[in-house]
mmCIF file of N, CA and C in Angstrom:
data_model
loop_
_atom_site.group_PDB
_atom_site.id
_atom_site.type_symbol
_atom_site.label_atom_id
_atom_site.label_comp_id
_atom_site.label_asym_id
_atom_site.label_seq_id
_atom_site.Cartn_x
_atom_site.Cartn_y
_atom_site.Cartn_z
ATOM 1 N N UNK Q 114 0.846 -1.171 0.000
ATOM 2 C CA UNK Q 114 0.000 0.000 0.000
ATOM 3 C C UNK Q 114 0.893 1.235 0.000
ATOM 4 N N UNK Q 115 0.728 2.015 -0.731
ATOM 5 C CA UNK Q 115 1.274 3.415 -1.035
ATOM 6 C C UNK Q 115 1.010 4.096 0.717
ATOM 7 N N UNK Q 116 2.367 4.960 0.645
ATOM 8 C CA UNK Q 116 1.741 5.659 1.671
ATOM 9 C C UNK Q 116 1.401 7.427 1.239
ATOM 10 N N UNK Q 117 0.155 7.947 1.885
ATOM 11 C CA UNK Q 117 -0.508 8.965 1.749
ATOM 12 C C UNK Q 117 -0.210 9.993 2.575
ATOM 13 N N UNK Q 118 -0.073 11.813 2.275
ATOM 14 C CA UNK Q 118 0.072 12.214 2.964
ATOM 15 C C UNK Q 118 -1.465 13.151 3.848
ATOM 16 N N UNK Q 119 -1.403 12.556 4.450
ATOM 17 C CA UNK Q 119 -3.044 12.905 4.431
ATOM 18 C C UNK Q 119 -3.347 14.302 5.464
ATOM 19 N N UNK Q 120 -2.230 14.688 5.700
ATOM 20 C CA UNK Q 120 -1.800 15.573 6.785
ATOM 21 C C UNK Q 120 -2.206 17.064 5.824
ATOM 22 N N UNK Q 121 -2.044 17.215 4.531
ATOM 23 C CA UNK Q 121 -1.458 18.260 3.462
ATOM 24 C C UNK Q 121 -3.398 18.593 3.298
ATOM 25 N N UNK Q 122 -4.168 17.600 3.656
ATOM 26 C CA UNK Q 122 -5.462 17.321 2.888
ATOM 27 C C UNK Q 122 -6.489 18.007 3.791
ATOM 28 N N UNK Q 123 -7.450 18.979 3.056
ATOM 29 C CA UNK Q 123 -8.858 19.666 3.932
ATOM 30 C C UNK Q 123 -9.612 19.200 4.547
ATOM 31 N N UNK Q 124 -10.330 19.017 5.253
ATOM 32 C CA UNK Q 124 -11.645 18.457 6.216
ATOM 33 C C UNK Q 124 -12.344 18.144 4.668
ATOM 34 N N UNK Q 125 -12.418 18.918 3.942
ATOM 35 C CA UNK Q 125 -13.726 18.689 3.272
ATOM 36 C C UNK Q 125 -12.843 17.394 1.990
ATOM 37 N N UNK Q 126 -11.694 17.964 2.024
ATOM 38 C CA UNK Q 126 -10.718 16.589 1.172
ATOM 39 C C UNK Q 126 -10.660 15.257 1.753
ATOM 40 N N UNK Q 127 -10.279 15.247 3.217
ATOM 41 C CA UNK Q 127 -10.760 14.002 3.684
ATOM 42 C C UNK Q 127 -12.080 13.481 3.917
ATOM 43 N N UNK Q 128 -13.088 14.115 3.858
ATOM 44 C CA UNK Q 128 -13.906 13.861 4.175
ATOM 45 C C UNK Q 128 -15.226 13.085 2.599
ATOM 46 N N UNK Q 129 -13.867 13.641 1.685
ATOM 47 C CA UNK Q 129 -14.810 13.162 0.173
ATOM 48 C C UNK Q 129 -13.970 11.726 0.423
ATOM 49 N N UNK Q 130 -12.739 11.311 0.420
ATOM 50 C CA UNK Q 130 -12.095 10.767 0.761
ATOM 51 C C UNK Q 130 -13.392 9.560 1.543
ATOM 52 N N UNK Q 131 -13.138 9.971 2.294
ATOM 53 C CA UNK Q 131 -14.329 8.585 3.582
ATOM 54 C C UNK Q 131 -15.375 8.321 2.640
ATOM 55 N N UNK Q 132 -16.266 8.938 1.739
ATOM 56 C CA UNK Q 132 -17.428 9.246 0.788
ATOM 57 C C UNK Q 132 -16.995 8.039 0.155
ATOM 58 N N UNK Q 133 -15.552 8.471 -0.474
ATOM 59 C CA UNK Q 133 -15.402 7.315 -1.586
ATOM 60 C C UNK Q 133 -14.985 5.913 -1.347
ATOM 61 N N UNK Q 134 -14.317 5.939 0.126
ATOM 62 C CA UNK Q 134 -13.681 4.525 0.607
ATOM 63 C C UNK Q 134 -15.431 3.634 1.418
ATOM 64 N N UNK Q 135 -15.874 4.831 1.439
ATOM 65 C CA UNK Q 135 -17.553 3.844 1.883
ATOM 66 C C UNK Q 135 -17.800 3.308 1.017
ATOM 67 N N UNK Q 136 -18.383 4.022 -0.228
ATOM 68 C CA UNK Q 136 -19.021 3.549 -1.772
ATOM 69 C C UNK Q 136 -18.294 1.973 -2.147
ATOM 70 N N UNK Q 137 -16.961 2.142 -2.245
ATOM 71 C CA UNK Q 137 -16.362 1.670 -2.429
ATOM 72 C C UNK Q 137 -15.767 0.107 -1.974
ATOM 73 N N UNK Q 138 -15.967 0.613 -0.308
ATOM 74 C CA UNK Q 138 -16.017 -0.608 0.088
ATOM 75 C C UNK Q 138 -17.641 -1.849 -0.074
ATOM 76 N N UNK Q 139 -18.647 -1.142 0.231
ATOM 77 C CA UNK Q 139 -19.968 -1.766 -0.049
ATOM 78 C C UNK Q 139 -19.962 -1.986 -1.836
ATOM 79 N N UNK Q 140 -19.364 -1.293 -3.155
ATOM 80 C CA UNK Q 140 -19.062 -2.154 -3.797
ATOM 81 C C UNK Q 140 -18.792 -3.564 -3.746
ATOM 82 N N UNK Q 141 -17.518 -3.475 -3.110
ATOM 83 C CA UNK Q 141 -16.433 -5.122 -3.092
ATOM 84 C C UNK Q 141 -17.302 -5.780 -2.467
ATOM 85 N N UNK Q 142 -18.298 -5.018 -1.169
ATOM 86 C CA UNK Q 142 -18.648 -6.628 -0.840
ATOM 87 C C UNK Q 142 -20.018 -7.224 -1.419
ATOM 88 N N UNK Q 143 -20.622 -6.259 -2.245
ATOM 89 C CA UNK Q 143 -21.841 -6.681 -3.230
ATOM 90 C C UNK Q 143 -21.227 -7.373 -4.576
ATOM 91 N N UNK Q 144 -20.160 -7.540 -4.773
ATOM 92 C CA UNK Q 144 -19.152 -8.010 -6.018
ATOM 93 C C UNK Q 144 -19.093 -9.558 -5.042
ATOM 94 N N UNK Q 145 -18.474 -9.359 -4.431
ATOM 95 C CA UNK Q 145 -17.758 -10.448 -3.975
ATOM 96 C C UNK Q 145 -19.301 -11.341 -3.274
ATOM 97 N N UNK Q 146 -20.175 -10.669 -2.474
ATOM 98 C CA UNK Q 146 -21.489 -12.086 -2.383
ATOM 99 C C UNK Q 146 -22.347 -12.526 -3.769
ATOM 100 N N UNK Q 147 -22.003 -11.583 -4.607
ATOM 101 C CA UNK Q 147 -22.399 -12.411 -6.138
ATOM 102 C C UNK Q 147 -21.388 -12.940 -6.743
ATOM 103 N N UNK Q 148 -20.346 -13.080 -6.524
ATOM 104 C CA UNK Q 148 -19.364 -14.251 -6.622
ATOM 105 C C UNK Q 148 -19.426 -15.699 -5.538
ATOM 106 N N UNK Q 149 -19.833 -15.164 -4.314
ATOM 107 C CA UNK Q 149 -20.163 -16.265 -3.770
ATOM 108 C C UNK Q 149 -21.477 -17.076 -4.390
ATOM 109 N N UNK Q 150 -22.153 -16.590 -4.211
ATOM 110 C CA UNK Q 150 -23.650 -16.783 -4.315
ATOM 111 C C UNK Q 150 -23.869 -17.748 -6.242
ATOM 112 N N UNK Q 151 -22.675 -17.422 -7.193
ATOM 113 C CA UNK Q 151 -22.648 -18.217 -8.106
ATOM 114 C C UNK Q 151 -22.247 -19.028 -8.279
ATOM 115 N N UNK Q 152 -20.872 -19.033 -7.148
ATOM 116 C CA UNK Q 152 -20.844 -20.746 -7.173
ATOM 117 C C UNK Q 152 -21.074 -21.747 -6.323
ATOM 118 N N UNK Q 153 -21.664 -21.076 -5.734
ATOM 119 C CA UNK Q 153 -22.877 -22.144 -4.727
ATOM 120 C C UNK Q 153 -23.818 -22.674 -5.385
ATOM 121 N N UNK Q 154 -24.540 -21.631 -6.353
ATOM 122 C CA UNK Q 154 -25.019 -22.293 -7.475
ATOM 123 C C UNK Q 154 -25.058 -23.230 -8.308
ATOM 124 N N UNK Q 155 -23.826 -22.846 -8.922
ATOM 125 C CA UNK Q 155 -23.126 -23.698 -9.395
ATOM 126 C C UNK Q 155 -22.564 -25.589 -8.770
ATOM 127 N N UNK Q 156 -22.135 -25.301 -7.324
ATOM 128 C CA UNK Q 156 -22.800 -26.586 -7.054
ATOM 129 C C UNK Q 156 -23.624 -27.351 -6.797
ATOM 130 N N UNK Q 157 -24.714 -26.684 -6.633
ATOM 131 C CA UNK Q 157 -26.200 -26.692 -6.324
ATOM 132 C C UNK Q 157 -26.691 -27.980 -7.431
ATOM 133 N N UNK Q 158 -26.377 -26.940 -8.830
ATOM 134 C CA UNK Q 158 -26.499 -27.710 -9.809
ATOM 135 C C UNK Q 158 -26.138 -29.069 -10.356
ATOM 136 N N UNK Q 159 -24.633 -29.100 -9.642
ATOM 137 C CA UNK Q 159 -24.024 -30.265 -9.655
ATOM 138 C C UNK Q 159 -24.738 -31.416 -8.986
ATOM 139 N N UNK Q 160 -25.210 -30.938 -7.982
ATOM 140 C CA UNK Q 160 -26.730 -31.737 -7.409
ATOM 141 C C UNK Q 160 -27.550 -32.270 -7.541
ATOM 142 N N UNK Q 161 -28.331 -31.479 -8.758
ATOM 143 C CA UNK Q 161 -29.352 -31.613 -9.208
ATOM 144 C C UNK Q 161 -30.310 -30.828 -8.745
ATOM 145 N N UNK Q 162 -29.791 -29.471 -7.837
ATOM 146 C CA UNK Q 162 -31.053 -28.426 -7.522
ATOM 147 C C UNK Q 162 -30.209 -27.208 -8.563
ATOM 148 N N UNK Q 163 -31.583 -26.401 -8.512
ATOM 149 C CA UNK Q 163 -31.196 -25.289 -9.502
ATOM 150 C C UNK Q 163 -30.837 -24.373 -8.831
ATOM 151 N N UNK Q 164 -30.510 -23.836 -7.449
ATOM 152 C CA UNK Q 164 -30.008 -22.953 -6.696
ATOM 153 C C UNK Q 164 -29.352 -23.404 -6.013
ATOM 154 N N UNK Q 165 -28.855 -22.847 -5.099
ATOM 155 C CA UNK Q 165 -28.044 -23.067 -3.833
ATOM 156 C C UNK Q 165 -29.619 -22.571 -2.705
ATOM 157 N N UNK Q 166 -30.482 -21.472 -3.206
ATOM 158 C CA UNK Q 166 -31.256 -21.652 -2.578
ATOM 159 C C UNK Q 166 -32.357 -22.594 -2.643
ATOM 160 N N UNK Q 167 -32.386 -23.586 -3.325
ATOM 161 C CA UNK Q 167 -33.368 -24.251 -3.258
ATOM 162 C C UNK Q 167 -32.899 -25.485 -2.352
ATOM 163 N N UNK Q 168 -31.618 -25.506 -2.403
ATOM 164 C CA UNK Q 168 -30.599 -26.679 -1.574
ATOM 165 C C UNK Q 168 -31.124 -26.818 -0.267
ATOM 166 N N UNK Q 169 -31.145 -25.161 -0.022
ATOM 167 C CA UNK Q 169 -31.148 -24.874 1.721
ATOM 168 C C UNK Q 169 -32.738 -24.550 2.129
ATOM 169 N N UNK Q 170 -33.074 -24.661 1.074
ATOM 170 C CA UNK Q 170 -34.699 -24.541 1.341
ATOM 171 C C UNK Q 170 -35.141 -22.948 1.596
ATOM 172 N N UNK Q 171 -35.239 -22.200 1.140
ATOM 173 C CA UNK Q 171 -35.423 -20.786 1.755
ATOM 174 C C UNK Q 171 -35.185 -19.921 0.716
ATOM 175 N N UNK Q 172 -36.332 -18.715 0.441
ATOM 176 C CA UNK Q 172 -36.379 -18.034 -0.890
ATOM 177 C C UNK Q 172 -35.225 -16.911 -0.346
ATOM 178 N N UNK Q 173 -34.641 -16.525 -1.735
ATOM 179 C CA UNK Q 173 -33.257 -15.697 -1.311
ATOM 180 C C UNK Q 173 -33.858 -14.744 -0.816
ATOM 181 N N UNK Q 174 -33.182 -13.883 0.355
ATOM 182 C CA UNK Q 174 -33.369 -12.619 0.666
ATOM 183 C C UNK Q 174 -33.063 -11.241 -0.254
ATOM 184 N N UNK Q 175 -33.840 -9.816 -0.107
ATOM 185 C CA UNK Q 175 -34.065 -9.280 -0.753
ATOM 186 C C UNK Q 175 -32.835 -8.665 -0.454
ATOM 187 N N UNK Q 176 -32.068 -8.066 -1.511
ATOM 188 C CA UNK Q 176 -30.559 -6.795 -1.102
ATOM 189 C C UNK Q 176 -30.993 -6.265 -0.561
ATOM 190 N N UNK Q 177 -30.566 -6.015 0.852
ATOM 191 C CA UNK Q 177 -30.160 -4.469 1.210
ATOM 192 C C UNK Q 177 -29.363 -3.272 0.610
ATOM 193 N N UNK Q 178 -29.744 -1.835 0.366
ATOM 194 C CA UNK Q 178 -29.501 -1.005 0.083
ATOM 195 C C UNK Q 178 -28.085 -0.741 0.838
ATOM 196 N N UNK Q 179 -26.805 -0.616 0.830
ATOM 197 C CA UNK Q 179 -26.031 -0.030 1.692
ATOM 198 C C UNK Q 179 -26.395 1.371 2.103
ATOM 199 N N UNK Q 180 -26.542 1.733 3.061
ATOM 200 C CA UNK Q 180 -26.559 3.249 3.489
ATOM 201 C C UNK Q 180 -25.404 4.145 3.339
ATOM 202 N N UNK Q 181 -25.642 5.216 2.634
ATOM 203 C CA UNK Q 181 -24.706 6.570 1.839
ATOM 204 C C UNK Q 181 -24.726 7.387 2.915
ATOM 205 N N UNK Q 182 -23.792 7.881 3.774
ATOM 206 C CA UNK Q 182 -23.467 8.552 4.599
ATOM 207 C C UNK Q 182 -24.693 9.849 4.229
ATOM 208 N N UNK Q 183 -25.545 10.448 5.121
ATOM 209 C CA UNK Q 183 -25.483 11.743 4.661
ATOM 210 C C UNK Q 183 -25.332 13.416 5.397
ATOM 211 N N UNK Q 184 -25.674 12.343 6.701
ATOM 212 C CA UNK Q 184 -25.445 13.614 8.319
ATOM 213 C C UNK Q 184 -24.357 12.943 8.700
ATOM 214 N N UNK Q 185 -23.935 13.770 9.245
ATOM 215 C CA UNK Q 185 -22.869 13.816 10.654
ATOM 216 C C UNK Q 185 -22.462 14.003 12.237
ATOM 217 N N UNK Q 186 -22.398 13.719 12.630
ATOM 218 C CA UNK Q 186 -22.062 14.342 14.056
ATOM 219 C C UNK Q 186 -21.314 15.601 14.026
ATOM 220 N N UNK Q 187 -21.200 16.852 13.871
ATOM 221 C CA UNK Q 187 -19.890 17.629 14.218
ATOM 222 C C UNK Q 187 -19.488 17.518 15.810
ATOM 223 N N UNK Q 188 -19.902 16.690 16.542
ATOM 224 C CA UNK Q 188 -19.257 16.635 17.737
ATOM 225 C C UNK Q 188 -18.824 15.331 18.346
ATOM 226 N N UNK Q 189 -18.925 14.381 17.069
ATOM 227 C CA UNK Q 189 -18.541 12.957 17.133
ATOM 228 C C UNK Q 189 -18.465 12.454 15.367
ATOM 229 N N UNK Q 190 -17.203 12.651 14.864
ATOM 230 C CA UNK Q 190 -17.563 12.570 13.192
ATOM 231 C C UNK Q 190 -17.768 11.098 13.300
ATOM 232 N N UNK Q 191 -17.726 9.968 13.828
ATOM 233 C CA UNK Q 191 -17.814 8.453 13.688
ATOM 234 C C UNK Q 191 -19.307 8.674 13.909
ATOM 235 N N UNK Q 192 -19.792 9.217 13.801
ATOM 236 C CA UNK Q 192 -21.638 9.193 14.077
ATOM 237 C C UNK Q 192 -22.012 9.788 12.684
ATOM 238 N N UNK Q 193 -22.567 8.645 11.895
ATOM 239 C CA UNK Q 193 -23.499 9.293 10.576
ATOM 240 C C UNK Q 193 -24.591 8.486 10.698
ATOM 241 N N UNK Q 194 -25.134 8.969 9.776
ATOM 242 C CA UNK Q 194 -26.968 8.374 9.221
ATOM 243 C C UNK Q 194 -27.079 8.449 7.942
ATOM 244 N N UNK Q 195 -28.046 8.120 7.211
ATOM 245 C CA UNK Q 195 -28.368 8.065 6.017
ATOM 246 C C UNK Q 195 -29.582 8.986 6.031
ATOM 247 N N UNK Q 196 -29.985 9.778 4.895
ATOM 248 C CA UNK Q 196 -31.021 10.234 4.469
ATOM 249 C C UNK Q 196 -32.488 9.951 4.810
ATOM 250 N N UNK Q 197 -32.693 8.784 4.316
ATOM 251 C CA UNK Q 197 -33.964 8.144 4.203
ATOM 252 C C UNK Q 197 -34.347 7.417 5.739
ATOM 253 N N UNK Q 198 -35.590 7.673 6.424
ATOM 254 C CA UNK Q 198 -35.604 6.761 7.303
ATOM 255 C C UNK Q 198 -35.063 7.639 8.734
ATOM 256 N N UNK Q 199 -35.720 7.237 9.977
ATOM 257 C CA UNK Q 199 -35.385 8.019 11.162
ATOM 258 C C UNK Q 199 -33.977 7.480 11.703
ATOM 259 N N UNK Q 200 -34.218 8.969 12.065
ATOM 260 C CA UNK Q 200 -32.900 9.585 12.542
ATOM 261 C C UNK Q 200 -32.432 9.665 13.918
ATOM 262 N N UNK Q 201 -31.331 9.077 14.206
ATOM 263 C CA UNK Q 201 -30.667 8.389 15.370
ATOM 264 C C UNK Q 201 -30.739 9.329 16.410
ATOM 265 N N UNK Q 202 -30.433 9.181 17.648
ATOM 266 C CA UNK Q 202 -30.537 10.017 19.176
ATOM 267 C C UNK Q 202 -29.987 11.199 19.004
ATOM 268 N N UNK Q 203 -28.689 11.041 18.710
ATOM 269 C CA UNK Q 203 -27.465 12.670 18.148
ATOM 270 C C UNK Q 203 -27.940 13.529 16.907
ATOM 271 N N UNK Q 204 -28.678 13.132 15.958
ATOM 272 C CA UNK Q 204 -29.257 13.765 14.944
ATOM 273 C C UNK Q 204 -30.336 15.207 15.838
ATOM 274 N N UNK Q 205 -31.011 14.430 16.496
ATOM 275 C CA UNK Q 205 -32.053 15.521 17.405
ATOM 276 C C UNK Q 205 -31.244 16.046 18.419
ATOM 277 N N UNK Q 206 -30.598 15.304 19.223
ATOM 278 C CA UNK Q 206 -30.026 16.014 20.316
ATOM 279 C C UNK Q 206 -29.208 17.532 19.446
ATOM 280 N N UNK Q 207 -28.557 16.721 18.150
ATOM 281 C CA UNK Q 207 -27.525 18.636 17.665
ATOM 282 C C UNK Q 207 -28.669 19.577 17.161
ATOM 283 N N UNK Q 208 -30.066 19.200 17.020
ATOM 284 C CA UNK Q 208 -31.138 19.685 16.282
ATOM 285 C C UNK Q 208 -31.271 20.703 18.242
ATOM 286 N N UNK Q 209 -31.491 20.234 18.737
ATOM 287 C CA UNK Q 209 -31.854 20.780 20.033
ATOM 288 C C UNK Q 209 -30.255 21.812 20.492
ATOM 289 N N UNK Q 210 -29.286 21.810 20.164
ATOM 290 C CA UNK Q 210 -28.306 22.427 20.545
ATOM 291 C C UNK Q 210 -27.999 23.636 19.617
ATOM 292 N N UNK Q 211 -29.105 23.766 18.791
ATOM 293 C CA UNK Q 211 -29.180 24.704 18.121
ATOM 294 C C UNK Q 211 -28.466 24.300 16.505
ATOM 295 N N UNK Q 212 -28.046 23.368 16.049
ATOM 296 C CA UNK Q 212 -27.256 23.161 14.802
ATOM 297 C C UNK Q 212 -28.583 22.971 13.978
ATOM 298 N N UNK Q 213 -27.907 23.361 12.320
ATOM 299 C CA UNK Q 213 -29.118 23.054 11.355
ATOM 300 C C UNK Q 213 -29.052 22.387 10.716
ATOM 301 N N UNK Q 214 -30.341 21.731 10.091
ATOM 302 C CA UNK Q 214 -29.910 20.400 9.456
ATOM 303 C C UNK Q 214 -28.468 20.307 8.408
ATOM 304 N N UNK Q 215 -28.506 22.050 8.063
ATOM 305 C CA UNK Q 215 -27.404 22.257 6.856
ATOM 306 C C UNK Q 215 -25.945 22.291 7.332
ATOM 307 N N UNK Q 216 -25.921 22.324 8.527
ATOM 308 C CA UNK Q 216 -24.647 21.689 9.519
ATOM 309 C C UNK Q 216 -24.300 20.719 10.047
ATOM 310 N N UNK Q 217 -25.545 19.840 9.622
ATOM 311 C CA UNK Q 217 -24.876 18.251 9.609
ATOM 312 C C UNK Q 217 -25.038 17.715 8.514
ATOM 313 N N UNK Q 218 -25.389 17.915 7.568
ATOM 314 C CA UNK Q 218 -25.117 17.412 6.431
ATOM 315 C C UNK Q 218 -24.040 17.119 6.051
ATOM 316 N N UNK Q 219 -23.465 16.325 5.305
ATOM 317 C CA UNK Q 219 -22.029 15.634 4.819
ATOM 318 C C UNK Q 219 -21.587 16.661 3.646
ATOM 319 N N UNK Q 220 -20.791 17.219 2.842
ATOM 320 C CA UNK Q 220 -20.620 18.515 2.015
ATOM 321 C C UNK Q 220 -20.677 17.497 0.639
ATOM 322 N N UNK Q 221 -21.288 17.756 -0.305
ATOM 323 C CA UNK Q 221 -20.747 17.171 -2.101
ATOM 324 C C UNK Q 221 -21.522 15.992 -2.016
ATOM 325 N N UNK Q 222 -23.097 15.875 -1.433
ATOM 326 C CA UNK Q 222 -23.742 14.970 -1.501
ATOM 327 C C UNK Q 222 -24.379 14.855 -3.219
#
């Protein structure tokens, strides 16, 4: 692994930075369970069932959406939420401390 100087880089540079190593990581692992998931199949077949889910008896589950960062904590940045859908204890508590929603928002959504 290359090393980075990450010291030289803006809040708002690191912070696209985290944006893209999220995306990114929930890529690989939606790549990689449809790589699993085909060749399970695939032996399934070898079987004589046409899935791997029909093997195990149980209709596949539906994807989950990964969640896209879109608030923040400014007083705990390891605290985000997503857009859609209610919003965690610290979301209201910074709503009550006077912050606006446009100050927790994530920047370059």
């Amino acid at each position: 692994m290359t090393d980075f100087g990450y010291d030289a880089l803006s809040l708002q540079e690191l912070e696209q930075i985290q944006k893209d190593v999220t995306k990114a990581i929930a890529s690989f692992q939606v790549r990689h369970r449809k790589e699993a998931k085909a060749k399970l199949d695939a032996v399934a077949k070898e079987f004589g069932f046409s899935s791997a889910d029909e093997l195990v008896g149980h209709k596949p589950a539906k994807a989950k959406k990964t969640m896209i960062p879109y608030y923040r904590n400014p007083e705990n940045h390891e605290e985000i939420c997503g857009k859609p859908g209610r919003k965690p204890a610290w979301f209201q508590s910074c709503l009550d401390k006077g912050y606006t929603i446009e100050q927790l928002m994530i920047e370059n959504q």
